[in-house]
Short mmCIF file of C-alpha atoms in Angstrom, two decimals:
data_model
loop_
_atom_site.label_atom_id
_atom_site.label_comp_id
_atom_site.label_asym_id
_atom_site.label_seq_id
_atom_site.Cartn_x
_atom_site.Cartn_y
_atom_site.Cartn_z
CA UNK A 1 12.01 -14.28 -6.32
CA UNK A 2 11.45 -10.74 -5.25
CA UNK A 3 11.01 -10.14 -1.54
CA UNK A 4 11.21 -7.45 1.09
CA UNK A 5 12.25 -8.05 4.67
CA UNK A 6 11.53 -5.73 7.54
CA UNK A 7 13.22 -7.50 10.43
CA UNK A 8 11.61 -5.49 13.20
CA UNK A 9 7.92 -6.16 13.78
CA UNK A 10 7.69 -3.60 16.58
CA UNK A 11 9.91 -0.71 17.55
CA UNK A 12 9.45 1.59 20.53
CA UNK A 13 11.27 4.89 20.74
CA UNK A 14 11.03 7.85 23.06
CA UNK A 15 9.60 11.06 21.77
CA UNK A 16 12.41 13.23 20.47
CA UNK A 17 14.73 10.30 19.87
CA UNK A 18 16.02 9.31 16.48
CA UNK A 19 14.54 6.47 14.47
CA UNK A 20 15.86 3.95 11.99
CA UNK A 21 13.62 1.36 10.35
CA UNK A 22 15.36 -1.41 8.50
CA UNK A 23 14.45 -2.77 5.10
CA UNK A 24 16.23 -5.35 2.98
CA UNK A 25 15.13 -6.44 -0.45
CA UNK A 26 15.82 -9.20 -2.90
CA UNK A 27 15.47 -8.17 -6.53
CA UNK A 28 17.39 -9.02 -9.66
CA UNK A 29 17.33 -5.65 -11.35
CA UNK A 30 17.80 -2.09 -10.21
CA UNK A 31 14.96 -1.65 -7.74
CA UNK A 32 12.36 1.03 -7.39
CA UNK A 33 12.00 1.37 -3.62
CA UNK A 34 9.29 2.94 -1.51
CA UNK A 35 8.42 3.67 2.08
CA UNK A 36 4.77 4.09 3.06
CA UNK A 37 3.15 4.85 6.42
CA UNK A 38 -0.25 3.66 7.57
CA UNK A 39 -2.13 5.02 10.55
CA UNK A 40 -4.79 2.75 12.10
CA UNK A 41 -7.85 2.41 9.88
CA UNK A 42 -6.29 4.49 7.11
CA UNK A 43 -4.79 3.95 3.71
CA UNK A 44 -1.08 4.15 2.97
CA UNK A 45 0.72 7.45 2.57
CA UNK A 46 3.86 7.69 0.49
CA UNK A 47 6.82 8.94 2.54
CA UNK A 48 9.53 8.72 -0.09
CA UNK A 49 10.80 6.76 -3.04
CA UNK A 50 14.02 5.90 -4.80
CA UNK A 51 14.26 5.31 -8.53
CA UNK A 52 17.78 6.37 -9.43
CA UNK A 53 20.41 9.02 -8.80
CA UNK A 54 21.38 10.25 -5.36
CA UNK A 55 21.17 7.31 -2.99
CA UNK A 56 20.04 9.49 -0.08
CA UNK A 57 16.46 10.55 -0.64
CA UNK A 58 14.41 13.01 1.33
CA UNK A 59 10.72 12.59 1.94
CA UNK A 60 7.83 14.07 3.81
CA UNK A 61 7.45 14.26 7.59
CA UNK A 62 11.19 14.80 8.03
CA UNK A 63 12.05 11.31 6.77
CA UNK A 64 15.00 10.23 4.69
CA UNK A 65 16.21 6.89 3.39
CA UNK A 66 19.47 5.65 1.98
CA UNK A 67 19.73 3.14 -0.82
CA UNK A 68 22.72 0.88 -0.30
CA UNK A 69 23.08 -1.52 -3.20
CA UNK A 70 25.89 -3.50 -1.57
CA UNK A 71 23.69 -4.19 1.45
CA UNK A 72 20.45 -4.56 -0.54
CA UNK A 73 18.99 -2.16 1.97
CA UNK A 74 16.79 0.91 2.02
CA UNK A 75 16.60 1.98 5.65
CA UNK A 76 14.33 4.80 6.75
CA UNK A 77 15.59 7.39 9.21
CA UNK A 78 14.09 10.27 11.09
CA UNK A 79 16.18 12.48 13.40
CA UNK A 80 13.48 13.24 15.95
CA UNK A 81 10.28 11.29 16.48
CA UNK A 82 7.00 12.88 17.47
CA UNK A 83 4.09 11.09 19.13
CA UNK A 84 2.10 11.53 15.92
CA UNK A 85 4.63 9.33 14.09
CA UNK A 86 3.20 6.24 15.82
CA UNK A 87 1.94 4.12 12.94
CA UNK A 88 2.87 1.14 10.81
CA UNK A 89 5.60 1.59 8.24
CA UNK A 90 5.87 -0.49 5.08
CA UNK A 91 8.86 -0.84 2.78
CA UNK A 92 8.12 -1.98 -0.77
CA UNK A 93 9.93 -2.76 -3.99
CA UNK A 94 8.29 -1.89 -7.29
CA UNK A 95 8.14 -4.45 -10.07
CA UNK A 96 8.18 -2.22 -13.09
CA UNK A 97 8.26 -5.15 -15.47
CA UNK A 98 4.99 -6.35 -13.95
CA UNK A 99 3.04 -3.17 -14.41
CA UNK A 100 4.18 -1.32 -11.30
CA UNK A 101 3.17 -4.04 -8.85
CA UNK A 102 4.56 -3.66 -5.36
CA UNK A 103 6.04 -6.32 -3.11
CA UNK A 104 5.59 -5.22 0.49
CA UNK A 105 7.47 -6.05 3.61
CA UNK A 106 5.51 -7.26 6.62
CA UNK A 107 5.59 -3.83 8.17
CA UNK A 108 7.10 -2.32 11.32
CA UNK A 109 4.83 -0.93 14.00
CA UNK A 110 6.30 2.14 15.62
CA UNK A 111 5.32 2.99 19.16
CA UNK A 112 6.35 6.34 20.64
CA UNK A 113 6.66 6.73 24.39
CA UNK A 114 6.54 10.07 26.09
CA UNK B 2 -1.23 16.18 -5.94
CA UNK B 3 -1.87 12.46 -6.45
CA UNK B 4 -5.01 12.16 -4.34
CA UNK B 5 -7.02 8.96 -4.39
CA UNK B 6 -10.45 8.63 -2.81
CA UNK B 7 -12.59 5.64 -1.94
CA UNK B 8 -16.29 5.42 -1.34
CA UNK B 9 -17.76 4.36 0.94
CA UNK B 10 -15.30 4.51 3.82
CA UNK B 11 -17.25 1.81 5.60
CA UNK B 12 -20.19 -0.40 4.78
CA UNK B 13 -22.22 -3.00 6.63
CA UNK B 14 -24.29 -5.43 4.63
CA UNK B 15 -26.22 -8.64 5.03
CA UNK B 16 -24.88 -11.97 3.91
CA UNK B 17 -25.80 -12.69 0.30
CA UNK B 18 -25.97 -9.10 -0.87
CA UNK B 19 -23.53 -7.34 -3.20
CA UNK B 20 -21.44 -4.31 -2.32
CA UNK B 21 -19.73 -1.87 -4.69
CA UNK B 22 -16.63 0.10 -3.69
CA UNK B 23 -15.43 3.01 -5.79
CA UNK B 24 -11.85 4.17 -6.23
CA UNK B 25 -11.18 7.53 -7.84
CA UNK B 26 -8.03 9.38 -8.75
CA UNK B 27 -9.01 12.98 -8.10
CA UNK B 28 -6.25 15.02 -9.70
CA UNK B 29 -4.65 12.68 -12.20
CA UNK B 30 -5.55 10.03 -14.71
CA UNK B 31 -4.61 6.46 -13.96
CA UNK B 32 -4.40 3.76 -16.57
CA UNK B 33 -3.63 1.26 -13.84
CA UNK B 34 -5.23 0.82 -10.45
CA UNK B 35 -4.79 -1.94 -7.92
CA UNK B 36 -7.10 -3.51 -5.37
CA UNK B 37 -5.79 -4.87 -2.09
CA UNK B 38 -7.24 -6.58 0.92
CA UNK B 39 -5.78 -6.19 4.38
CA UNK B 40 -6.46 -8.42 7.34
CA UNK B 41 -5.89 -7.15 10.90
CA UNK B 42 -2.25 -6.81 11.83
CA UNK B 43 -1.12 -7.97 8.39
CA UNK B 44 0.39 -6.46 5.31
CA UNK B 45 -1.56 -5.78 2.15
CA UNK B 46 -2.59 -8.65 -0.09
CA UNK B 47 -2.88 -7.77 -3.77
CA UNK B 48 -6.18 -8.95 -5.21
CA UNK B 49 -6.12 -7.68 -8.76
CA UNK B 50 -4.75 -5.21 -11.26
CA UNK B 51 -7.29 -2.98 -12.95
CA UNK B 52 -6.41 -1.53 -16.35
CA UNK B 53 -8.61 1.03 -18.02
CA UNK B 54 -10.46 -0.40 -20.98
CA UNK B 55 -9.46 -4.00 -20.43
CA UNK B 56 -10.23 -6.91 -18.18
CA UNK B 57 -8.75 -6.99 -14.73
CA UNK B 58 -5.93 -9.36 -13.92
CA UNK B 59 -6.54 -11.35 -10.75
CA UNK B 60 -3.92 -12.78 -8.42
CA UNK B 61 -3.83 -16.50 -7.82
CA UNK B 62 -6.52 -17.64 -5.47
CA UNK B 63 -8.76 -14.60 -5.93
CA UNK B 64 -12.19 -15.48 -7.31
CA UNK B 65 -12.84 -13.23 -10.28
CA UNK B 66 -16.57 -14.02 -10.27
CA UNK B 67 -16.84 -12.96 -6.67
CA UNK B 68 -14.75 -9.81 -6.85
CA UNK B 69 -15.84 -7.99 -9.99
CA UNK B 70 -13.60 -5.15 -11.11
CA UNK B 71 -14.54 -2.49 -13.65
CA UNK B 72 -12.16 0.26 -14.76
CA UNK B 73 -14.49 2.23 -16.98
CA UNK B 74 -12.58 5.51 -17.06
CA UNK B 75 -9.12 6.87 -16.37
CA UNK B 76 -10.22 8.12 -12.97
CA UNK B 77 -12.56 5.43 -11.70
CA UNK B 78 -12.27 1.77 -10.83
CA UNK B 79 -14.93 -0.18 -8.97
CA UNK B 80 -14.77 -3.39 -6.96
CA UNK B 81 -18.02 -5.27 -6.46
CA UNK B 82 -18.11 -7.99 -3.85
CA UNK B 83 -20.89 -10.28 -5.03
CA UNK B 84 -22.94 -12.47 -2.71
CA UNK B 85 -20.90 -11.31 0.24
CA UNK B 86 -20.34 -13.60 3.21
CA UNK B 87 -18.89 -12.93 6.64
CA UNK B 88 -15.47 -14.20 5.53
CA UNK B 89 -15.37 -11.35 3.01
CA UNK B 90 -15.34 -8.86 5.88
CA UNK B 91 -12.08 -6.99 5.59
CA UNK B 92 -10.37 -3.68 4.85
CA UNK B 93 -10.19 -3.06 1.12
CA UNK B 94 -7.68 -0.53 -0.23
CA UNK B 95 -7.18 0.69 -3.77
CA UNK B 96 -4.27 2.46 -5.36
CA UNK B 97 -3.72 4.37 -8.58
CA UNK B 98 -0.46 4.60 -10.49
CA UNK B 99 1.08 7.91 -11.44
CA UNK B 100 4.62 8.12 -12.78
CA UNK B 101 5.51 4.57 -11.67
CA UNK B 102 4.28 5.25 -8.12
CA UNK B 103 1.22 3.83 -6.41
CA UNK B 104 -0.89 6.30 -4.47
CA UNK B 105 -3.37 4.76 -2.08
CA UNK B 106 -6.93 5.49 -1.15
CA UNK B 107 -8.05 5.71 2.48
CA UNK B 108 -9.61 2.25 2.45
CA UNK B 109 -13.09 0.80 2.85
CA UNK B 110 -14.07 -1.27 5.87
CA UNK B 111 -16.54 -3.97 4.83
CA UNK B 112 -18.50 -5.85 7.47
CA UNK B 113 -20.80 -8.65 6.35
CA UNK B 114 -23.35 -9.80 8.89
#
């Protein structure tokens, strides 16, 4: 069955420090992978996505993610975190054969300390 | 591009009444929209898939007679919570699909008294 694992429920980083959020997926076919961010009381904003091609993808807000098929991973990275990055981050795999449904990870809450 | 709106952003209603939530894709047409429910400190739970011009497909355990979905045009889907009860209080989020990507609305906070 398809699944997404985000092993870190909470992460705290200092402002200006680098960030890596982990995501592992289980999917039988070539995955469509997404990272979304959700601020409290808001909807989800798409940060980046991977469908095919270059395994290092760039997104908005200075984010990037690398698709590693051998590791079944799609980790999100940001070189320097700002206080406004504090939010919850969701990794998801798209089920194209099921009409673009998404399977979400449980989310990682990012806290930024000054 | 790919902006999705929801209306209202929050609503408070009395137990037993019905509430309609609208989801609109503002700058693109969406054959498929999704409705989610999110409980505090949890991930999103898919409720149903809304396809323009056809009946919605509900996830297991979601009461289709309680959560009525209408996708009457390529830019509008509505979710009606019928005979709402306090346990229906939640954060409801919609999304619209464009080029195999879901774009999400800002959510609607429903409180049933």
